[in-house]
Amino acid sequence: MKILHTADWHLGKIVNSVHMTEEQEYILNQLLDIIRSEKPDCVVIAGDLYDRAVPPKEAVDLLNRVLTTLVTDINVPVLAISGNHDSPERLEFGTEMFRAQQLYIETNLTRSLNPVVLYDEHGPVYFHLVPYIEPAEARAFFQDNTINSHQTAMEAITNYIKEHNNMNDRHIFVGHAFVAGGMESESEERLSMIGGTPYVDASLFDDFVYVALGHLHQPQRIMRDVVRYSGSILKYSFSESTHKKSVTMVEIDRTGHCKLESIPLIPKHDMRVVEGFFEELLNQPLESPEDYLHIRLLDKGQIMDPMYKLRKIYPNILRLERVGFSTTKSLLDLQHIRKKQTQSHMELFASFYKEITEEDIDEKRMNYIQKTISSVIAKERGE
């Protein structure tokens, strides 16, 4: 059986005030092309279809178009779960009707403990679709007061699966969790800490031939090749700038052995962190200037309106940073802070100037700043 594993679409995502729907539509059209070309027997989406519980209309329309194309036009079964960003109640709407079209969306424990069974020439493959849940939900469902963490909740779920199934068959676990050992990034919202640690031990999944995970945005294996995060479809923060986004193609043979292949996803606009001097960036433009950029300027001197000038060449700058301005070592010293509280406006500015430029402010600039501060104070007093 051939399975395409993807996750963390985060439809409706906004990055630095930029709506990503157009970028997401571009990459999902690419994903549809991959599915048409590779012809998997099913598509697995391991949670976080939306970026928030109440997604914008454009995100809902996009998901509707993609899922309709998959189950109606391409005619491939889709198995999906809700993640910590999704609203289970909203995703659950119409799920019973959708199952007739081989669109399986699991949002709660009640039904997810019964596997979805698909068949290939070697027999059945059992898919256990386990959505993101809080420990309290598992505690109430299993009526077990010892469940007080994500680890104990997942242990109860996997134990139930093992007790009610012949694990010698081919069983696939689909989950949205933080498995210990995975590498996270800034754009991942931490799983709830209510009731204990969010981490889950990878050993819980030892009896499954493949574990399709969602939540962490970097494609990666956890302990074994077959315990895998497919990663998000796009870069959603600059902490992901070095990630290579992809989907995972899994081929399972008669014995349950898995052959894995990562198929890259190429965005319309990349997300990059670049460093350089202001004049060099203006006079020697970077390749792909329309990418989403975090520019770190190395200049120490004054620059007049750098964002305006740079955006004439790089229209999608999302963040501009002066490297010299990022130092915080002195501000972490409480005694230094208390000293600053006793300084005059002029002394504070002179200290700030020296921290940034590593030079003392000259008399001409000092006189100009003094006049400016006096003018501002006079206006504040209504003089």
Short mmCIF file of C-alpha atoms in Angstrom, two decimals:
data_model
loop_
_atom_site.label_atom_id
_atom_site.label_comp_id
_atom_site.label_asym_id
_atom_site.label_seq_id
_atom_site.Cartn_x
_atom_site.Cartn_y
_atom_site.Cartn_z
CA MET A 1 0.00 0.00 0.00
CA LYS A 2 1.20 3.46 -0.91
CA ILE A 3 0.42 6.28 1.54
CA LEU A 4 1.07 10.02 1.27
CA HIS A 5 1.66 11.53 4.72
CA THR A 6 1.23 15.28 5.23
CA ALA A 7 0.31 17.52 8.18
CA ASP A 8 0.18 21.03 9.60
CA TRP A 9 -1.44 22.90 6.74
CA HIS A 10 -2.46 25.75 9.08
CA LEU A 11 -4.91 27.21 6.58
CA GLY A 12 -5.72 30.82 7.47
CA LYS A 13 -2.24 31.43 8.88
CA ILE A 14 -1.05 35.04 9.21
CA VAL A 15 2.73 35.61 9.35
CA ASN A 16 3.92 39.07 10.37
CA SER A 17 0.53 40.53 9.36
CA VAL A 18 0.65 38.82 5.94
CA HIS A 19 -2.19 36.44 5.06
CA MET A 20 -0.70 33.21 3.69
CA THR A 21 -3.81 31.89 1.88
CA GLU A 22 -2.45 32.58 -1.61
CA GLU A 23 0.83 30.84 -0.74
CA GLN A 24 -1.09 27.91 0.76
CA GLU A 25 -3.28 27.54 -2.32
CA TYR A 26 -0.16 27.48 -4.51
CA ILE A 27 1.51 24.74 -2.44
CA LEU A 28 -1.68 22.67 -2.12
CA ASN A 29 -2.13 22.74 -5.89
CA GLN A 30 1.42 21.40 -6.05
CA LEU A 31 0.45 18.72 -3.55
CA LEU A 32 -2.51 17.74 -5.73
CA ASP A 33 -0.15 17.40 -8.70
CA ILE A 34 2.11 15.12 -6.64
CA ILE A 35 -0.88 12.95 -5.73
CA ARG A 36 -1.99 12.72 -9.35
CA SER A 37 1.52 11.74 -10.38
CA GLU A 38 2.41 9.32 -7.55
CA LYS A 39 -1.08 7.77 -7.28
CA PRO A 40 -1.04 6.86 -3.56
CA ASP A 41 -3.71 4.53 -2.23
CA CYS A 42 -4.65 7.09 0.44
CA VAL A 43 -3.71 10.49 1.83
CA VAL A 44 -3.09 10.97 5.57
CA ILE A 45 -3.34 14.47 7.11
CA ALA A 46 -2.02 14.39 10.69
CA GLY A 47 -3.75 17.42 12.17
CA ASP A 48 -3.80 21.24 12.17
CA LEU A 49 -5.71 21.62 8.93
CA TYR A 50 -6.61 25.13 10.12
CA ASP A 51 -4.48 27.62 12.03
CA ARG A 52 -7.17 28.59 14.51
CA ALA A 53 -10.48 27.37 15.87
CA VAL A 54 -12.52 29.90 13.88
CA PRO A 55 -10.77 30.05 10.49
CA PRO A 56 -11.44 32.81 7.94
CA LYS A 57 -13.82 32.13 5.07
CA GLU A 58 -10.96 31.98 2.55
CA ALA A 59 -9.33 29.15 4.52
CA VAL A 60 -12.59 27.18 4.72
CA ASP A 61 -13.15 27.60 0.98
CA LEU A 62 -9.60 26.44 0.23
CA LEU A 63 -9.90 23.31 2.38
CA ASN A 64 -13.28 22.53 0.82
CA ARG A 65 -11.82 22.77 -2.70
CA VAL A 66 -8.80 20.60 -1.90
CA LEU A 67 -10.74 17.86 -0.11
CA THR A 68 -13.41 17.83 -2.82
CA THR A 69 -10.72 17.46 -5.49
CA LEU A 70 -9.10 14.60 -3.58
CA VAL A 71 -12.19 12.47 -2.91
CA THR A 72 -14.28 13.37 -5.96
CA ASP A 73 -11.93 14.14 -8.85
CA ILE A 74 -8.82 12.14 -7.94
CA ASN A 75 -10.91 9.56 -6.04
CA VAL A 76 -8.34 8.84 -3.32
CA PRO A 77 -9.34 8.10 0.31
CA VAL A 78 -8.40 10.85 2.79
CA LEU A 79 -7.76 10.10 6.47
CA ALA A 80 -7.41 13.19 8.67
CA ILE A 81 -7.44 14.13 12.35
CA SER A 82 -7.89 17.39 14.21
CA GLY A 83 -4.83 19.03 15.77
CA ASN A 84 -4.38 21.42 18.67
CA HIS A 85 -5.11 24.41 16.40
CA ASP A 86 -8.34 22.94 15.01
CA SER A 87 -11.85 23.13 16.43
CA PRO A 88 -13.02 19.51 16.75
CA GLU A 89 -16.65 20.60 16.69
CA ARG A 90 -16.30 22.48 13.41
CA LEU A 91 -14.25 19.78 11.70
CA GLU A 92 -16.72 17.13 12.85
CA PHE A 93 -19.63 18.65 10.91
CA GLY A 94 -20.80 16.28 8.16
CA THR A 95 -18.22 13.59 8.95
CA GLU A 96 -20.72 10.72 8.87
CA MET A 97 -21.87 11.77 5.40
CA PHE A 98 -18.28 12.28 4.20
CA ARG A 99 -17.27 8.74 5.17
CA ALA A 100 -19.39 7.43 2.30
CA GLN A 101 -17.02 9.34 -0.01
CA GLN A 102 -13.99 7.89 1.81
CA LEU A 103 -13.23 11.14 3.61
CA TYR A 104 -12.49 10.17 7.21
CA ILE A 105 -12.02 13.06 9.67
CA GLU A 106 -11.62 12.04 13.30
CA THR A 107 -12.02 14.67 16.01
CA ASN A 108 -12.76 12.74 19.21
CA LEU A 109 -11.82 9.54 21.01
CA THR A 110 -15.22 7.88 20.82
CA ARG A 111 -14.92 6.85 17.20
CA SER A 112 -11.15 7.02 16.72
CA LEU A 113 -10.56 3.88 18.76
CA ASN A 114 -12.21 1.94 15.94
CA PRO A 115 -9.69 1.81 13.07
CA VAL A 116 -10.39 2.73 9.48
CA VAL A 117 -9.59 -0.34 7.39
CA LEU A 118 -8.29 -0.11 3.83
CA TYR A 119 -7.25 -3.04 1.67
CA ASP A 120 -4.47 -3.78 -0.79
CA GLU A 121 -3.57 -7.00 -2.60
CA HIS A 122 -2.07 -8.40 0.62
CA GLY A 123 -5.10 -7.75 2.83
CA PRO A 124 -6.18 -5.16 5.39
CA VAL A 125 -4.24 -2.16 6.70
CA TYR A 126 -5.60 -0.68 9.94
CA PHE A 127 -5.42 3.10 10.41
CA HIS A 128 -5.83 4.36 13.97
CA LEU A 129 -6.80 8.03 13.69
CA VAL A 130 -6.16 9.66 17.07
CA PRO A 131 -6.86 13.42 17.20
CA TYR A 132 -5.21 15.82 19.61
CA ILE A 133 -6.89 15.63 23.01
CA GLU A 134 -6.20 17.01 26.47
CA PRO A 135 -5.36 14.58 29.31
CA ALA A 136 -8.67 15.47 31.00
CA GLU A 137 -10.59 14.18 27.97
CA ALA A 138 -8.78 10.84 28.10
CA ARG A 139 -9.25 10.69 31.89
CA ALA A 140 -13.01 11.13 31.49
CA PHE A 141 -13.28 8.73 28.55
CA PHE A 142 -11.34 5.88 30.19
CA GLN A 143 -12.64 6.78 33.69
CA ASP A 144 -9.08 6.58 34.95
CA ASN A 145 -7.98 9.15 37.51
CA THR A 146 -4.32 8.24 37.01
CA ILE A 147 -4.33 9.92 33.60
CA ASN A 148 -2.81 13.33 34.33
CA SER A 149 -0.47 14.03 31.40
CA HIS A 150 -0.19 13.63 27.65
CA GLN A 151 2.08 10.64 28.27
CA THR A 152 -0.43 8.75 30.42
CA ALA A 153 -3.27 9.69 28.04
CA MET A 154 -1.40 8.34 25.03
CA GLU A 155 -0.39 5.25 27.00
CA ALA A 156 -4.06 4.52 27.73
CA ILE A 157 -4.96 4.96 24.04
CA THR A 158 -2.16 2.77 22.69
CA ASN A 159 -2.83 0.09 25.34
CA TYR A 160 -6.49 0.02 24.32
CA ILE A 161 -5.53 -0.39 20.65
CA LYS A 162 -3.11 -3.22 21.47
CA GLU A 163 -5.65 -5.01 23.65
CA HIS A 164 -8.43 -4.88 21.04
CA ASN A 165 -6.42 -5.66 17.89
CA ASN A 166 -4.07 -8.30 16.55
CA MET A 167 -0.87 -6.28 16.34
CA ASN A 168 0.69 -8.89 14.06
CA ASP A 169 -1.37 -7.27 11.31
CA ARG A 170 -0.33 -4.02 9.64
CA HIS A 171 -1.35 -1.16 11.95
CA ILE A 172 -0.69 2.53 11.29
CA PHE A 173 -0.99 5.17 14.00
CA VAL A 174 -1.95 8.73 12.99
CA GLY A 175 -1.52 11.28 15.78
CA HIS A 176 -0.92 14.91 16.63
CA ALA A 177 1.48 15.03 19.56
CA PHE A 178 4.86 16.18 20.81
CA VAL A 179 6.96 13.02 20.80
CA ALA A 180 10.05 13.37 22.97
CA GLY A 181 13.19 13.93 20.92
CA GLY A 182 11.59 16.06 18.21
CA MET A 183 12.96 19.47 17.23
CA GLU A 184 10.46 22.33 17.45
CA SER A 185 10.40 25.84 16.00
CA GLU A 186 8.89 29.19 17.00
CA SER A 187 5.71 28.74 14.95
CA GLU A 188 4.61 25.64 16.84
CA GLU A 189 2.21 26.47 19.62
CA ARG A 190 3.13 24.43 22.68
CA LEU A 191 0.65 21.71 23.61
CA SER A 192 -1.25 22.41 26.81
CA MET A 193 0.70 22.07 30.04
CA ILE A 194 -2.53 21.59 32.07
CA GLY A 195 -2.11 18.40 34.06
CA GLY A 196 1.53 17.75 33.21
CA THR A 197 4.20 17.60 30.54
CA PRO A 198 3.21 17.70 26.84
CA TYR A 199 5.83 15.12 25.84
CA VAL A 200 5.00 11.58 24.72
CA ASP A 201 7.53 8.73 24.65
CA ALA A 202 8.21 7.18 21.24
CA SER A 203 8.31 3.68 22.74
CA LEU A 204 4.50 3.73 22.98
CA PHE A 205 4.40 3.24 19.20
CA ASP A 206 6.74 0.25 18.93
CA ASP A 207 3.98 -2.11 17.73
CA PHE A 208 2.91 0.03 14.76
CA VAL A 209 4.44 -0.45 11.31
CA TYR A 210 4.25 3.31 10.66
CA VAL A 211 3.46 6.34 12.85
CA ALA A 212 2.25 9.40 10.92
CA LEU A 213 2.71 12.43 13.17
CA GLY A 214 1.70 16.06 13.04
CA HIS A 215 2.55 19.08 15.24
CA LEU A 216 6.28 19.67 14.70
CA HIS A 217 6.96 21.64 11.52
CA GLN A 218 10.35 20.22 10.57
CA PRO A 219 10.30 16.88 8.69
CA GLN A 220 12.06 14.41 10.99
CA ARG A 221 12.23 10.90 12.37
CA ILE A 222 11.90 10.11 16.08
CA MET A 223 14.04 7.18 17.27
CA ARG A 224 13.00 5.04 14.26
CA ASP A 225 12.56 5.91 10.59
CA VAL A 226 8.91 4.85 10.73
CA VAL A 227 8.01 7.23 13.59
CA ARG A 228 7.87 10.37 11.52
CA TYR A 229 6.74 13.98 11.31
CA SER A 230 6.02 15.00 7.73
CA GLY A 231 6.40 18.66 8.72
CA SER A 232 4.32 21.65 7.66
CA ILE A 233 3.62 22.43 4.01
CA LEU A 234 5.15 25.93 4.25
CA LYS A 235 7.60 27.86 6.39
CA TYR A 236 5.54 29.73 8.97
CA SER A 237 8.27 31.59 10.85
CA PHE A 238 11.87 32.62 10.28
CA SER A 239 12.95 29.94 12.74
CA GLU A 240 11.96 27.52 9.93
CA SER A 241 14.05 29.29 7.28
CA THR A 242 16.49 26.36 7.00
CA HIS A 243 13.76 23.69 6.80
CA LYS A 244 13.25 21.69 3.61
CA LYS A 245 9.49 21.29 3.36
CA SER A 246 8.16 18.05 1.95
CA VAL A 247 5.57 15.31 2.11
CA THR A 248 6.41 11.72 2.95
CA MET A 249 5.53 8.85 0.63
CA VAL A 250 5.29 5.51 2.44
CA GLU A 251 5.14 2.15 0.68
CA ILE A 252 4.19 -0.75 2.96
CA ASP A 253 4.81 -4.29 1.80
CA ARG A 254 3.09 -7.53 2.80
CA THR A 255 5.20 -7.90 5.97
CA GLY A 256 4.73 -4.30 7.12
CA HIS A 257 8.18 -3.13 6.04
CA CYS A 258 8.10 0.53 4.98
CA LYS A 259 9.96 2.22 2.15
CA LEU A 260 10.08 5.99 2.71
CA GLU A 261 10.59 8.86 0.30
CA SER A 262 10.49 12.61 0.93
CA ILE A 263 9.00 14.60 -1.94
CA PRO A 264 9.96 18.29 -1.76
CA LEU A 265 7.44 21.12 -1.77
CA ILE A 266 8.65 24.28 -3.54
CA PRO A 267 6.90 27.46 -2.35
CA LYS A 268 5.90 30.39 -4.52
CA HIS A 269 7.96 32.62 -2.22
CA ASP A 270 10.63 31.25 0.11
CA MET A 271 11.15 32.56 3.66
CA ARG A 272 14.76 33.54 4.31
CA VAL A 273 17.02 35.29 6.81
CA VAL A 274 19.73 37.36 5.12
CA GLU A 275 22.53 39.55 6.49
CA GLY A 276 24.35 42.35 4.75
CA PHE A 277 25.29 46.00 4.59
CA PHE A 278 22.62 48.45 3.49
CA GLU A 279 24.40 49.77 0.39
CA GLU A 280 25.33 46.28 -0.78
CA LEU A 281 21.72 45.12 -0.52
CA LEU A 282 20.61 48.12 -2.56
CA ASN A 283 23.31 47.97 -5.23
CA GLN A 284 23.74 44.18 -5.48
CA PRO A 285 20.22 42.76 -5.17
CA LEU A 286 19.75 39.24 -3.85
CA GLU A 287 18.39 36.41 -5.94
CA SER A 288 14.61 35.96 -5.67
CA PRO A 289 14.02 39.46 -4.25
CA GLU A 290 10.28 38.78 -3.83
CA ASP A 291 10.85 36.11 -1.17
CA TYR A 292 9.68 36.77 2.39
CA LEU A 293 12.74 38.20 4.08
CA HIS A 294 14.11 38.90 7.51
CA ILE A 295 16.96 41.31 6.76
CA ARG A 296 19.68 41.81 9.38
CA LEU A 297 21.65 44.99 8.63
CA LEU A 298 25.29 44.95 9.71
CA ASP A 299 25.79 48.74 9.46
CA LYS A 300 26.67 50.64 12.63
CA GLY A 301 26.11 54.16 11.36
CA GLN A 302 22.92 56.09 10.74
CA ILE A 303 20.60 55.00 7.94
CA MET A 304 17.70 57.18 6.86
CA ASP A 305 14.45 55.24 6.35
CA PRO A 306 16.04 51.86 5.46
CA MET A 307 12.74 49.93 5.24
CA TYR A 308 11.27 52.30 2.64
CA LYS A 309 14.35 52.14 0.45
CA LEU A 310 14.82 48.39 0.74
CA ARG A 311 11.18 47.62 -0.01
CA LYS A 312 11.57 49.21 -3.45
CA ILE A 313 13.75 46.18 -4.28
CA TYR A 314 12.49 43.64 -1.75
CA PRO A 315 8.71 44.13 -1.53
CA ASN A 316 8.13 41.28 0.93
CA ILE A 317 10.41 42.26 3.80
CA LEU A 318 8.61 41.03 6.92
CA ARG A 319 11.27 41.97 9.45
CA LEU A 320 14.19 44.42 9.47
CA GLU A 321 16.80 44.23 12.21
CA ARG A 322 19.86 46.28 13.02
CA VAL A 323 22.30 43.73 14.39
CA GLY A 324 23.94 46.25 16.69
CA PHE A 325 20.56 47.05 18.23
CA SER A 326 19.95 43.50 19.40
CA THR A 327 22.34 43.54 22.36
CA THR A 328 20.59 43.08 25.68
CA LYS A 329 23.46 42.19 27.98
CA SER A 330 23.48 45.46 29.92
CA LEU A 331 19.71 45.51 30.31
CA LEU A 332 19.86 42.16 32.06
CA ASP A 333 21.96 43.68 34.83
CA LEU A 334 19.55 44.93 37.50
CA GLN A 335 22.11 47.32 39.02
CA HIS A 336 22.70 48.83 35.60
CA ILE A 337 18.96 49.35 35.15
CA ARG A 338 18.68 51.07 38.53
CA LYS A 339 21.57 53.35 37.59
CA LYS A 340 19.80 54.32 34.38
CA GLN A 341 16.67 55.26 36.36
CA THR A 342 18.65 58.08 38.02
CA GLN A 343 20.08 59.48 34.76
CA SER A 344 18.83 62.54 32.91
CA HIS A 345 17.34 62.36 29.39
CA MET A 346 20.65 63.49 27.92
CA GLU A 347 22.69 60.99 29.91
CA LEU A 348 20.35 58.18 28.91
CA PHE A 349 20.62 59.05 25.23
CA ALA A 350 24.40 59.35 25.40
CA SER A 351 24.57 55.93 27.06
CA PHE A 352 22.22 54.43 24.45
CA TYR A 353 24.28 55.94 21.61
CA LYS A 354 27.50 54.44 22.97
CA GLU A 355 25.91 50.98 23.41
CA ILE A 356 24.80 50.94 19.77
CA THR A 357 27.74 52.62 18.01
CA GLU A 358 30.49 51.77 20.53
CA GLU A 359 31.55 55.44 20.29
CA ASP A 360 30.90 58.54 22.40
CA ILE A 361 28.38 60.97 20.97
CA ASP A 362 29.97 64.12 19.53
CA GLU A 363 29.11 67.63 20.70
CA LYS A 364 27.18 68.59 17.54
CA ARG A 365 24.80 65.64 17.83
CA MET A 366 24.52 66.21 21.58
CA ASN A 367 23.39 69.79 21.07
CA TYR A 368 20.84 68.70 18.46
CA ILE A 369 19.42 66.01 20.75
CA GLN A 370 19.26 68.45 23.65
CA LYS A 371 17.19 70.89 21.58
CA THR A 372 14.91 68.08 20.43
CA ILE A 373 14.33 66.79 23.96
CA SER A 374 13.65 70.31 25.24
CA SER A 375 11.13 70.87 22.45
CA VAL A 376 9.32 67.59 23.19
CA ILE A 377 9.14 68.35 26.93
CA ALA A 378 7.80 71.81 26.22
CA LYS A 379 5.04 70.38 23.99
CA GLU A 380 4.09 67.80 26.60
CA ARG A 381 3.68 70.59 29.16
CA GLY A 382 1.59 72.65 26.76
CA GLU A 383 4.12 75.46 26.57
#
